[in-house]
PDB file of C-alpha atoms and ligand atoms in Angstrom:
ATOM      1  CA  MET A 209      -4.617  13.584 -18.709  1.00 71.00           C
ATOM      2  CA  GLN A 210      -3.733  12.590 -22.321  1.00 76.00           C
ATOM      3  CA  ARG A 211       0.311  12.416 -20.123  1.00 84.00           C
ATOM      4  CA  VAL A 212      -1.347  10.753 -16.998  1.00 89.00           C
ATOM      5  CA  SER A 213      -2.518   7.569 -19.369  1.00 92.00           C
ATOM      6  CA  TRP A 214       0.349   7.635 -21.057  1.00 94.00           C
ATOM      7  CA  LEU A 215       1.871   6.148 -17.990  1.00 96.00           C
ATOM      8  CA  LEU A 216      -1.064   4.442 -16.775  1.00 97.00           C
ATOM      9  CA  ASP A 217      -0.423   2.438 -20.221  1.00 96.00           C
ATOM     10  CA  GLU A 218       3.362   2.500 -20.036  1.00 97.00           C
ATOM     11  CA  ILE A 219       3.038   1.217 -16.164  1.00 98.00           C
ATOM     12  CA  HIS A 220       0.869  -1.689 -17.198  1.00 97.00           C
ATOM     13  CA  ARG A 221       3.104  -2.619 -20.352  1.00 98.00           C
ATOM     14  CA  LEU A 222       5.948  -2.448 -17.747  1.00 98.00           C
ATOM     15  CA  LYS A 223       4.643  -4.422 -15.177  1.00 97.00           C
ATOM     16  CA  GLU A 224       4.081  -7.277 -17.434  1.00 97.00           C
ATOM     17  CA  GLU A 225       7.154  -6.965 -18.996  1.00 98.00           C
ATOM     18  CA  ARG A 226       9.419  -7.438 -16.336  1.00 98.00           C
ATOM     19  CA  HIS A 227       6.851 -10.269 -13.907  1.00 97.00           C
ATOM     20  CA  ALA A 228       6.184  -7.250 -11.603  1.00 98.00           C
ATOM     21  CA  ILE A 229       3.706  -6.901  -8.196  1.00 97.00           C
ATOM     22  CA  ILE A 230       2.536  -3.119  -7.505  1.00 98.00           C
ATOM     23  CA  LEU A 231       2.269  -3.047  -3.355  1.00 98.00           C
ATOM     24  CA  ALA A 232       0.451   0.190  -2.392  1.00 98.00           C
ATOM     25  CA  HIS A 233       0.693   0.901   1.693  1.00 98.00           C
ATOM     26  CA  ASN A 234      -3.620   2.375   2.526  1.00 98.00           C
ATOM     27  CA  TYR A 235      -2.054   6.548   2.968  1.00 98.00           C
ATOM     28  CA  GLN A 236      -0.035   6.207  -0.680  1.00 98.00           C
ATOM     29  CA  PRO A 237      -2.127   8.987  -3.383  1.00 98.00           C
ATOM     30  CA  ASP A 238      -4.769   7.897  -4.644  1.00 98.00           C
ATOM     31  CA  GLU A 239      -4.037   7.661  -8.219  1.00 97.00           C
ATOM     32  CA  ILE A 240      -1.002   5.000  -6.533  1.00 98.00           C
ATOM     33  CA  GLN A 241      -4.170   2.714  -4.935  1.00 98.00           C
ATOM     34  CA  ASP A 242      -5.108   2.948  -8.210  1.00 97.00           C
ATOM     35  CA  ILE A 243      -2.584   0.905 -10.104  1.00 98.00           C
ATOM     36  CA  ALA A 244      -1.222  -1.351  -7.240  1.00 98.00           C
ATOM     37  CA  ASP A 245      -2.203  -4.976  -7.733  1.00 97.00           C
ATOM     38  CA  ILE A 246      -2.823  -4.783  -3.559  1.00 97.00           C
ATOM     39  CA  THR A 247      -3.270  -2.263  -0.951  1.00 97.00           C
ATOM     40  CA  GLY A 248      -3.228  -2.893   2.070  1.00 97.00           C
ATOM     41  CA  ASP A 249      -2.069  -1.958   5.498  1.00 96.00           C
ATOM     42  CA  SER A 250       1.428  -3.182   7.161  1.00 94.00           C
ATOM     43  CA  LEU A 251       0.496  -6.846   7.678  1.00 91.00           C
ATOM     44  CA  GLU A 252      -0.990  -7.558   4.614  1.00 95.00           C
ATOM     45  CA  LEU A 253       1.521  -5.977   2.616  1.00 95.00           C
ATOM     46  CA  SER A 254       4.257  -8.119   4.097  1.00 92.00           C
ATOM     47  CA  ARG A 255       1.401 -11.152   3.430  1.00 92.00           C
ATOM     48  CA  ALA A 256       1.598 -10.124  -0.233  1.00 95.00           C
ATOM     49  CA  ALA A 257       4.800  -9.654  -0.386  1.00 94.00           C
ATOM     50  CA  ALA A 258       6.102 -13.251   1.230  1.00 91.00           C
ATOM     51  CA  THR A 259       3.530 -14.640  -0.556  1.00 93.00           C
ATOM     52  CA  MET A 260       2.777 -13.329  -4.649  1.00 92.00           C
ATOM     53  CA  GLU A 261       4.575 -14.673  -7.425  1.00 93.00           C
ATOM     54  CA  GLY A 262       6.298 -12.255  -9.159  1.00 94.00           C
ATOM     55  CA  ASP A 263       9.906 -11.229  -9.993  1.00 96.00           C
ATOM     56  CA  VAL A 264      10.068  -7.800  -8.779  1.00 98.00           C
ATOM     57  CA  ILE A 265       8.175  -6.029  -5.998  1.00 98.00           C
ATOM     58  CA  VAL A 266       7.783  -2.336  -6.872  1.00 98.00           C
ATOM     59  CA  PHE A 267       6.410  -1.366  -2.890  1.00 98.00           C
ATOM     60  CA  CYS A 268       4.958   2.540  -3.233  1.00 98.00           C
ATOM     61  CA  GLY A 269       4.540   3.325   0.576  1.00 98.00           C
ATOM     62  CA  VAL A 270       8.182   3.861   2.971  1.00 98.00           C
ATOM     63  CA  ASP A 271      12.000   2.571   3.797  1.00 97.00           C
ATOM     64  CA  PHE A 272      10.424   0.139   6.041  1.00 97.00           C
ATOM     65  CA  MET A 273       7.686  -1.422   4.261  1.00 97.00           C
ATOM     66  CA  ALA A 274      10.958  -2.246   0.983  1.00 97.00           C
ATOM     67  CA  GLU A 275      13.309  -3.478   4.098  1.00 97.00           C
ATOM     68  CA  THR A 276      10.451  -5.933   5.287  1.00 96.00           C
ATOM     69  CA  ALA A 277       9.368  -6.812   2.016  1.00 96.00           C
ATOM     70  CA  ALA A 278      13.272  -7.566   0.480  1.00 96.00           C
ATOM     71  CA  ILE A 279      14.001  -9.670   4.018  1.00 96.00           C
ATOM     72  CA  ILE A 280      10.741 -11.394   3.437  1.00 95.00           C
ATOM     73  CA  SER A 281      11.383 -11.835  -0.350  1.00 95.00           C
ATOM     74  CA  PRO A 282      15.491 -11.867  -0.693  1.00 94.00           C
ATOM     75  CA  GLU A 283      14.986 -13.581  -3.687  1.00 95.00           C
ATOM     76  CA  LYS A 284      12.760 -11.195  -4.928  1.00 96.00           C
ATOM     77  CA  THR A 285      14.226  -7.341  -6.915  1.00 97.00           C
ATOM     78  CA  VAL A 286      13.000  -4.666  -4.207  1.00 97.00           C
ATOM     79  CA  LEU A 287      11.730  -1.755  -5.750  1.00 98.00           C
ATOM     80  CA  LEU A 288      10.746   1.817  -3.738  1.00 98.00           C
ATOM     81  CA  PRO A 289      10.369   3.701  -6.741  1.00 98.00           C
ATOM     82  CA  ALA A 290      10.428   7.223  -3.783  1.00 98.00           C
ATOM     83  CA  PRO A 291      13.696   6.810  -1.762  1.00 96.00           C
ATOM     84  CA  ASP A 292      13.935   9.362   0.096  1.00 98.00           C
ATOM     85  CA  ALA A 293      11.033   8.220   1.688  1.00 98.00           C
ATOM     86  CA  GLY A 294      11.063   6.736   5.235  1.00 98.00           C
ATOM     87  CA  CYS A 295       9.026   6.696   8.318  1.00 98.00           C
ATOM     88  CA  PRO A 296      10.198   9.356  10.871  1.00 98.00           C
ATOM     89  CA  MET A 297       9.215   7.191  14.071  1.00 98.00           C
ATOM     90  CA  ALA A 298      11.726   3.788  12.712  1.00 98.00           C
ATOM     91  CA  GLU A 299      14.545   6.640  13.243  1.00 97.00           C
ATOM     92  CA  MET A 300      13.828   7.045  16.974  1.00 98.00           C
ATOM     93  CA  ILE A 301      15.537   3.905  17.688  1.00 98.00           C
ATOM     94  CA  SER A 302      18.014   3.066  17.193  1.00 98.00           C
ATOM     95  CA  ALA A 303      19.905  -1.043  17.829  1.00 98.00           C
ATOM     96  CA  ASP A 304      22.007  -0.224  20.095  1.00 98.00           C
ATOM     97  CA  GLU A 305      19.907   2.296  22.107  1.00 98.00           C
ATOM     98  CA  LEU A 306      17.782  -1.348  21.746  1.00 98.00           C
ATOM     99  CA  LYS A 307      21.196  -3.641  23.024  1.00 98.00           C
ATOM    100  CA  PHE A 308      20.856  -0.675  25.614  1.00 98.00           C
ATOM    101  CA  ALA A 309      17.507  -0.874  26.784  1.00 98.00           C
ATOM    102  CA  LYS A 310      17.872  -4.729  27.152  1.00 98.00           C
ATOM    103  CA  SER A 311      20.829  -4.589  28.886  1.00 98.00           C
ATOM    104  CA  ARG A 312      18.711  -3.191  31.356  1.00 98.00           C
ATOM    105  CA  HIS A 313      16.299  -5.353  31.045  1.00 98.00           C
ATOM    106  CA  PRO A 314      17.651  -9.155  30.250  1.00 97.00           C
ATOM    107  CA  ASP A 315      14.536 -10.462  30.929  1.00 98.00           C
ATOM    108  CA  ALA A 316      12.280  -8.756  29.089  1.00 98.00           C
ATOM    109  CA  ALA A 317      10.946  -9.703  25.475  1.00 98.00           C
ATOM    110  CA  VAL A 318      12.072  -7.350  23.473  1.00 98.00           C
ATOM    111  CA  VAL A 319       8.245  -5.846  20.374  1.00 98.00           C
ATOM    112  CA  CYS A 320       9.189  -4.268  17.431  1.00 98.00           C
ATOM    113  CA  TYR A 321       6.597  -2.021  15.742  1.00 98.00           C
ATOM    114  CA  VAL A 322       7.412  -3.762  12.069  1.00 97.00           C
ATOM    115  CA  ASN A 323       7.621   1.138  11.926  1.00 97.00           C
ATOM    116  CA  THR A 324      11.335   0.214  12.481  1.00 98.00           C
ATOM    117  CA  THR A 325      14.558  -0.243  11.064  1.00 98.00           C
ATOM    118  CA  ALA A 326      16.095  -4.122   9.343  1.00 98.00           C
ATOM    119  CA  GLU A 327      18.778  -3.382  12.528  1.00 98.00           C
ATOM    120  CA  VAL A 328      16.261  -2.813  14.804  1.00 98.00           C
ATOM    121  CA  LYS A 329      14.305  -6.472  13.606  1.00 98.00           C
ATOM    122  CA  ALA A 330      17.786  -7.705  14.281  1.00 98.00           C
ATOM    123  CA  VAL A 331      18.069  -7.310  17.634  1.00 98.00           C
ATOM    124  CA  SER A 332      14.447  -8.281  18.552  1.00 98.00           C
ATOM    125  CA  ASP A 333      13.121 -11.787  19.024  1.00 98.00           C
ATOM    126  CA  ILE A 334       9.371 -10.441  17.533  1.00 98.00           C
ATOM    127  CA  CYS A 335       7.190  -7.137  15.066  1.00 98.00           C
ATOM    128  CA  CYS A 336       4.298  -6.676  15.546  1.00 97.00           C
ATOM    129  CA  THR A 337       2.316  -4.237  13.558  1.00 97.00           C
ATOM    130  CA  SER A 338      -1.008  -2.203  14.041  1.00 96.00           C
ATOM    131  CA  SER A 339      -3.143  -5.020  13.613  1.00 96.00           C
ATOM    132  CA  ASN A 340      -1.689  -8.223  15.266  1.00 97.00           C
ATOM    133  CA  ALA A 341       0.210  -5.646  18.377  1.00 98.00           C
ATOM    134  CA  VAL A 342      -2.248  -7.621  21.096  1.00 98.00           C
ATOM    135  CA  LYS A 343      -2.327 -11.017  20.300  1.00 98.00           C
ATOM    136  CA  VAL A 344       2.355 -10.784  19.484  1.00 98.00           C
ATOM    137  CA  VAL A 345       2.592  -9.426  22.506  1.00 98.00           C
ATOM    138  CA  ASN A 346      -0.063 -12.202  24.619  1.00 98.00           C
ATOM    139  CA  SER A 347       1.660 -15.061  22.424  1.00 98.00           C
ATOM    140  CA  LEU A 348       4.499 -14.707  24.245  1.00 98.00           C
ATOM    141  CA  LYS A 349       6.451 -17.031  27.918  1.00 98.00           C
ATOM    142  CA  GLU A 350       8.209 -13.267  29.179  1.00 98.00           C
ATOM    143  CA  ASP A 351       6.210 -11.658  31.936  1.00 98.00           C
ATOM    144  CA  GLN A 352       8.185  -8.419  30.990  1.00 98.00           C
ATOM    145  CA  VAL A 353       7.953  -6.881  27.266  1.00 98.00           C
ATOM    146  CA  ILE A 354       9.937  -4.191  25.571  1.00 98.00           C
ATOM    147  CA  PHE A 355       8.176  -2.376  23.309  1.00 98.00           C
ATOM    148  CA  VAL A 356       9.441   0.365  20.481  1.00 98.00           C
ATOM    149  CA  PRO A 357       9.857   2.543  18.889  1.00 98.00           C
ATOM    150  CA  ASP A 358       5.890   3.639  19.762  1.00 98.00           C
ATOM    151  CA  ARG A 359       5.047   4.360  23.096  1.00 98.00           C
ATOM    152  CA  ASN A 360       0.638   4.877  22.385  1.00 98.00           C
ATOM    153  CA  LEU A 361       0.976   1.303  20.608  1.00 98.00           C
ATOM    154  CA  ALA A 362       3.181   0.486  23.695  1.00 98.00           C
ATOM    155  CA  LEU A 363      -0.173   1.428  26.079  1.00 98.00           C
ATOM    156  CA  TYR A 364      -2.683   1.245  23.928  1.00 98.00           C
ATOM    157  CA  THR A 365      -1.167  -2.953  23.834  1.00 98.00           C
ATOM    158  CA  GLN A 366      -1.220  -2.564  27.576  1.00 98.00           C
ATOM    159  CA  ARG A 367      -5.180  -1.982  27.552  1.00 98.00           C
ATOM    160  CA  PHE A 368      -5.472  -5.661  26.927  1.00 98.00           C
ATOM    161  CA  THR A 369      -2.471  -7.756  28.474  1.00 98.00           C
ATOM    162  CA  LYS A 370      -1.003  -8.922  32.284  1.00 98.00           C
ATOM    163  CA  LYS A 371       1.804  -8.150  30.757  1.00 98.00           C
ATOM    164  CA  GLU A 372       4.352  -5.538  32.232  1.00 98.00           C
ATOM    165  CA  ILE A 373       4.606  -3.591  28.550  1.00 98.00           C
ATOM    166  CA  LEU A 374       7.793  -0.930  28.950  1.00 98.00           C
ATOM    167  CA  PRO A 375       7.404   1.729  26.698  1.00 98.00           C
ATOM    168  CA  TRP A 376       9.530   3.542  24.218  1.00 98.00           C
ATOM    169  CA  GLU A 377       8.820   6.995  23.820  1.00 98.00           C
ATOM    170  CA  GLY A 378       8.505   6.965  20.350  1.00 98.00           C
ATOM    171  CA  PHE A 379       5.701   8.533  18.005  1.00 98.00           C
ATOM    172  CA  CYS A 380       4.491   9.026  14.615  1.00 98.00           C
ATOM    173  CA  ARG A 381       4.142  13.347  14.352  1.00 97.00           C
ATOM    174  CA  VAL A 382       1.098  12.736  12.433  1.00 98.00           C
ATOM    175  CA  HIS A 383      -1.592  10.604  15.250  1.00 98.00           C
ATOM    176  CA  ASP A 384       0.744  12.050  17.905  1.00 98.00           C
ATOM    177  CA  ARG A 385      -0.832  15.561  16.501  1.00 97.00           C
ATOM    178  CA  ILE A 386      -4.659  14.109  16.829  1.00 98.00           C
ATOM    179  CA  THR A 387      -5.876  15.789  19.949  1.00 98.00           C
ATOM    180  CA  ALA A 388      -8.775  14.702  22.283  1.00 98.00           C
ATOM    181  CA  ASP A 389     -10.304  18.457  21.710  1.00 98.00           C
ATOM    182  CA  HIS A 390      -9.987  17.319  18.369  1.00 98.00           C
ATOM    183  CA  VAL A 391     -12.569  14.294  18.683  1.00 98.00           C
ATOM    184  CA  ARG A 392     -15.058  16.650  20.279  1.00 98.00           C
ATOM    185  CA  ARG A 393     -15.054  18.828  17.675  1.00 97.00           C
ATOM    186  CA  ALA A 394     -15.703  16.433  14.598  1.00 98.00           C
ATOM    187  CA  ARG A 395     -18.718  14.939  16.939  1.00 98.00           C
ATOM    188  CA  ASP A 396     -19.928  18.102  17.781  1.00 98.00           C
ATOM    189  CA  LEU A 397     -19.994  18.449  13.512  1.00 98.00           C
ATOM    190  CA  HIS A 398     -21.235  15.513  13.268  1.00 98.00           C
ATOM    191  CA  PRO A 399     -23.430  13.717  16.059  1.00 97.00           C
ATOM    192  CA  GLY A 400     -24.442  10.082  15.420  1.00 95.00           C
ATOM    193  CA  ALA A 401     -20.981   9.262  13.594  1.00 98.00           C
ATOM    194  CA  ILE A 402     -18.667   6.344  14.881  1.00 98.00           C
ATOM    195  CA  VAL A 403     -15.614   7.035  15.813  1.00 98.00           C
ATOM    196  CA  LEU A 404     -12.456   4.919  14.851  1.00 98.00           C
ATOM    197  CA  VAL A 405      -8.730   5.857  15.123  1.00 98.00           C
ATOM    198  CA  HIS A 406      -5.997   4.080  14.913  1.00 98.00           C
ATOM    199  CA  PRO A 407      -3.737   2.817  18.220  1.00 98.00           C
ATOM    200  CA  GLU A 408      -0.742   5.251  16.848  1.00 98.00           C
ATOM    201  CA  CYS A 409      -3.490   8.116  18.290  1.00 98.00           C
ATOM    202  CA  ARG A 410      -2.466   9.173  21.716  1.00 98.00           C
ATOM    203  CA  PRO A 411      -4.044   7.792  25.065  1.00 98.00           C
ATOM    204  CA  GLU A 412      -6.788   9.756  25.797  1.00 98.00           C
ATOM    205  CA  VAL A 413      -7.885  10.924  21.199  1.00 98.00           C
ATOM    206  CA  ILE A 414      -8.273   6.292  21.981  1.00 98.00           C
ATOM    207  CA  ASP A 415     -10.820   6.816  25.295  1.00 98.00           C
ATOM    208  CA  LEU A 416     -12.753   8.915  23.342  1.00 98.00           C
ATOM    209  CA  ALA A 417     -13.561   7.205  20.544  1.00 98.00           C
ATOM    210  CA  ASP A 418     -15.548   4.055  19.449  1.00 98.00           C
ATOM    211  CA  HIS A 419     -13.239   1.483  17.561  1.00 98.00           C
ATOM    212  CA  VAL A 420      -9.185   1.219  17.969  1.00 98.00           C
ATOM    213  CA  ALA A 421      -8.259   0.508  14.735  1.00 98.00           C
ATOM    214  CA  SER A 422      -5.069  -0.513  11.600  1.00 97.00           C
ATOM    215  CA  THR A 423      -5.668   1.626   8.449  1.00 97.00           C
ATOM    216  CA  SER A 424      -7.553  -1.513   6.999  1.00 97.00           C
ATOM    217  CA  GLY A 425      -8.686  -2.793   9.399  1.00 97.00           C
ATOM    218  CA  ILE A 426     -10.603   0.520  10.002  1.00 98.00           C
ATOM    219  CA  ILE A 427     -11.669  -0.067   6.412  1.00 98.00           C
ATOM    220  CA  ARG A 428     -13.328  -3.298   7.207  1.00 98.00           C
ATOM    221  CA  LEU A 429     -14.952  -1.943  10.676  1.00 98.00           C
ATOM    222  CA  VAL A 430     -16.360   0.641   7.961  1.00 98.00           C
ATOM    223  CA  CYS A 431     -17.750  -1.605   5.168  1.00 97.00           C
ATOM    224  CA  GLU A 432     -19.291  -4.273   7.938  1.00 97.00           C
ATOM    225  CA  LEU A 433     -20.516  -1.927  10.280  1.00 98.00           C
ATOM    226  CA  PRO A 434     -24.784  -1.134   9.373  1.00 98.00           C
ATOM    227  CA  ASP A 435     -24.326   2.993  11.005  1.00 98.00           C
ATOM    228  CA  GLU A 436     -23.627   5.560   7.460  1.00 98.00           C
ATOM    229  CA  GLU A 437     -21.355   8.157   9.114  1.00 98.00           C
ATOM    230  CA  PHE A 438     -18.064   7.593  10.608  1.00 98.00           C
ATOM    231  CA  ILE A 439     -14.539   9.624  11.534  1.00 98.00           C
ATOM    232  CA  ILE A 440     -12.350   8.822  10.137  1.00 98.00           C
ATOM    233  CA  GLY A 441      -9.304   9.301  12.436  1.00 98.00           C
ATOM    234  CA  THR A 442      -6.059   8.413  11.099  1.00 98.00           C
ATOM    235  CA  GLU A 443      -3.694   9.445   8.197  1.00 98.00           C
ATOM    236  CA  ILE A 444      -6.005  11.328   4.902  1.00 98.00           C
ATOM    237  CA  GLY A 445      -5.097   8.837   1.843  1.00 98.00           C
ATOM    238  CA  ILE A 446      -7.534   6.435   3.377  1.00 98.00           C
ATOM    239  CA  LEU A 447     -10.941   8.453   2.778  1.00 98.00           C
ATOM    240  CA  HIS A 448      -9.263   7.443  -1.338  1.00 98.00           C
ATOM    241  CA  ARG A 449     -10.427   3.542  -0.199  1.00 97.00           C
ATOM    242  CA  LEU A 450     -13.217   3.599   2.151  1.00 98.00           C
ATOM    243  CA  LYS A 451     -14.371   5.673  -0.989  1.00 97.00           C
ATOM    244  CA  LYS A 452     -14.188   2.925  -3.397  1.00 97.00           C
ATOM    245  CA  GLU A 453     -14.166   0.695  -1.307  1.00 96.00           C
ATOM    246  CA  CYS A 454     -18.121   1.227   1.194  1.00 94.00           C
ATOM    247  CA  PRO A 455     -19.397   4.247  -1.427  1.00 96.00           C
ATOM    248  CA  THR A 456     -22.463   4.319   0.574  1.00 96.00           C
ATOM    249  CA  LYS A 457     -21.066   5.445   3.334  1.00 98.00           C
ATOM    250  CA  ASN A 458     -19.927   9.360   4.856  1.00 98.00           C
ATOM    251  CA  CYS A 459     -16.429   8.804   5.967  1.00 98.00           C
ATOM    252  CA  TYR A 460     -15.073  12.341   8.044  1.00 98.00           C
ATOM    253  CA  PRO A 461     -11.074  13.097   8.758  1.00 98.00           C
ATOM    254  CA  LEU A 462     -11.122  13.360  12.329  1.00 98.00           C
ATOM    255  CA  SER A 463      -8.658  16.127  11.364  1.00 97.00           C
ATOM    256  CA  SER A 464      -7.524  16.919   7.889  1.00 95.00           C
ATOM    257  CA  GLY A 465      -4.004  18.068   8.699  1.00 96.00           C
ATOM    258  CA  ALA A 466      -3.106  13.986   9.355  1.00 98.00           C
ATOM    259  CA  ILE A 467      -1.475  14.320   6.469  1.00 98.00           C
ATOM    260  CA  CYS A 468       1.881  11.275   5.886  1.00 98.00           C
ATOM    261  CA  THR A 469       4.148  13.790   3.521  1.00 98.00           C
ATOM    262  CA  ASN A 470       6.660  10.531   3.083  1.00 98.00           C
ATOM    263  CA  MET A 471       4.162   8.980   2.167  1.00 98.00           C
ATOM    264  CA  LYS A 472       2.774  10.606  -0.234  1.00 98.00           C
ATOM    265  CA  LYS A 473       6.284  11.103  -1.870  1.00 98.00           C
ATOM    266  CA  THR A 474       5.895   7.886  -4.953  1.00 98.00           C
ATOM    267  CA  ASP A 475       4.132   9.316  -7.536  1.00 98.00           C
ATOM    268  CA  LEU A 476       2.553   7.355 -11.482  1.00 98.00           C
ATOM    269  CA  THR A 477       6.466   8.961 -12.811  1.00 98.00           C
ATOM    270  CA  LYS A 478       8.915   7.381 -10.218  1.00 98.00           C
ATOM    271  CA  VAL A 479       6.437   4.413 -10.573  1.00 98.00           C
ATOM    272  CA  ARG A 480       7.398   3.874 -14.450  1.00 98.00           C
ATOM    273  CA  GLN A 481      11.338   4.494 -13.659  1.00 98.00           C
ATOM    274  CA  ALA A 482      11.550   2.206 -10.786  1.00 98.00           C
ATOM    275  CA  LEU A 483      10.626  -0.056 -13.952  1.00 98.00           C
ATOM    276  CA  ILE A 484      12.793   0.917 -16.223  1.00 98.00           C
ATOM    277  CA  ASP A 485      16.073   0.991 -14.116  1.00 98.00           C
ATOM    278  CA  LEU A 486      14.823  -1.334 -11.637  1.00 98.00           C
ATOM    279  CA  GLN A 487      15.977   0.714  -9.305  1.00 98.00           C
ATOM    280  CA  PRO A 488      15.831   2.567  -5.936  1.00 98.00           C
ATOM    281  CA  ARG A 489      16.357  -1.182  -4.773  1.00 98.00           C
ATOM    282  CA  ILE A 490      16.627  -1.910  -1.403  1.00 98.00           C
ATOM    283  CA  THR A 491      18.629  -4.869  -0.114  1.00 97.00           C
ATOM    284  CA  VAL A 492      19.681  -5.378   2.863  1.00 97.00           C
ATOM    285  CA  PRO A 493      23.470  -7.258   3.889  1.00 97.00           C
ATOM    286  CA  GLU A 494      22.989 -11.057   4.571  1.00 96.00           C
ATOM    287  CA  GLU A 495      24.029 -11.035   8.314  1.00 97.00           C
ATOM    288  CA  ILE A 496      21.436  -8.443   8.691  1.00 98.00           C
ATOM    289  CA  ALA A 497      18.384  -9.664   7.049  1.00 98.00           C
ATOM    290  CA  ASN A 498      19.528 -13.677   8.530  1.00 97.00           C
ATOM    291  CA  ARG A 499      18.574 -12.553  12.292  1.00 98.00           C
ATOM    292  CA  ALA A 500      15.433 -10.046  11.319  1.00 98.00           C
ATOM    293  CA  ARG A 501      13.813 -12.657   9.041  1.00 97.00           C
ATOM    294  CA  ARG A 502      13.768 -14.513  12.651  1.00 97.00           C
ATOM    295  CA  ALA A 503      11.616 -11.943  14.548  1.00 98.00           C
ATOM    296  CA  ILE A 504       9.473 -11.057  11.056  1.00 96.00           C
ATOM    297  CA  GLU A 505       8.470 -14.095  10.613  1.00 95.00           C
ATOM    298  CA  ARG A 506       8.280 -15.349  13.535  1.00 97.00           C
ATOM    299  CA  MET A 507       5.212 -12.618  13.761  1.00 96.00           C
ATOM    300  CA  LEU A 508       3.881 -13.595  10.333  1.00 94.00           C
ATOM    301  CA  ALA A 509       2.900 -17.303  12.394  1.00 95.00           C
ATOM    302  CA  VAL A 510       1.248 -15.854  15.587  1.00 95.00           C
TER     303      VAL A 510
HETATM  304  P1  13P B 830      -0.828  -0.045   9.747  1.00 65.92           P
HETATM  305  O1  13P B 830       0.139  -0.887   9.642  1.00 65.92           O
HETATM  306  O2  13P B 830      -2.186   0.134  10.089  1.00 65.92           O
HETATM  307  O3  13P B 830      -1.635   0.598   7.452  1.00 65.92           O
HETATM  308  O4  13P B 830       0.075   1.385   9.894  1.00 65.92           O
HETATM  309  C1  13P B 830       1.175   1.995   9.209  1.00 65.92           C
HETATM  310  C2  13P B 830       0.657   3.012   9.542  1.00 65.92           C
HETATM  311  O5  13P B 830       2.871   3.183   9.639  1.00 65.92           O
HETATM  312  C3  13P B 830       0.378   4.101  10.667  1.00 65.92           C
HETATM  313  O6  13P B 830       1.155   5.242  10.819  1.00 65.92           O
HETATM  314 FE1  SF4 B 831       5.680   6.710   9.786  1.00 65.92          FE
HETATM  315 FE2  SF4 B 831       3.549   7.697  10.862  1.00 65.92          FE
HETATM  316 FE3  SF4 B 831       3.789   7.903   7.990  1.00 65.92          FE
HETATM  317 FE4  SF4 B 831       3.029   6.071   9.081  1.00 65.92          FE
HETATM  318  S1  SF4 B 831       2.440   7.549   9.388  1.00 65.92           S
HETATM  319  S2  SF4 B 831       4.629   5.532   8.285  1.00 65.92           S
HETATM  320  S3  SF4 B 831       3.938   5.933  11.515  1.00 65.92           S
HETATM  321  S4  SF4 B 831       5.063   8.969   9.631  1.00 65.92           S
END
């Protein structure tokens, strides 16, 4: 306990000294969410990285998120305290594979989920996140869209557009493991509870849900809806923010096994060390960053 309070004081002191801001994703460990200046979903954190003042961004999340911050704020030092925190879904497509898909569908626009490498963003027309995928797709003039890499988000988006979406076969292991049986069992256990799921879930899970939203969208719904009980179909780190922001509501995980191990690699010791060393620093080669920035900025303008 004493060590934790010493670590917290140290992080606070170093943060001031470095003019640093700490951004944390909604899936981060509780103690990391508690020290963050902003906790949010991918879109909110991208916007914060683009607009917040400071010389250093400590990105508590996974690598594609820190890379996105480094691309849109090249003048800031972007740190990823847990350098091995990756997103396996982002590794399910390479720039060469995407270029090949583009050559097969030359008239299609390419929408890449923000959960991709900078190289993939650099060969895409526009980025999207789970909170704006439908809006992004419907903003395009093309009638056909190559949507990478999340198949489930692509299929979810297809429900709200007349355009033809060509989904890539990627998926998130955490969300794709949630089944329709999980929903049925949770409803049996908590009759009357509202089921909220992330669009990275399978179509049959989405069919059984009451609402589908990004991580911050789920938090907003729990706070705003008049209901008292909710079943939450996404990574369980989100329950901490739900407890803090909607303390009167009862939230149950749809699957208590929905844990993103990469999101849990950040800890207070690593955050302190990153602020001391200004490492591990995330940088993106300028030529790739310039092309990837176009896709991200185009999304931020939608
Ligand atoms: P959000 O943008 O909804 O926070 O989702 C990010 C993510 O990685 C979900 O698995
Ligand atoms: Fe990637 Fe899934 Fe973890 Fe999100 S929850 S960072 S999509 S592995």
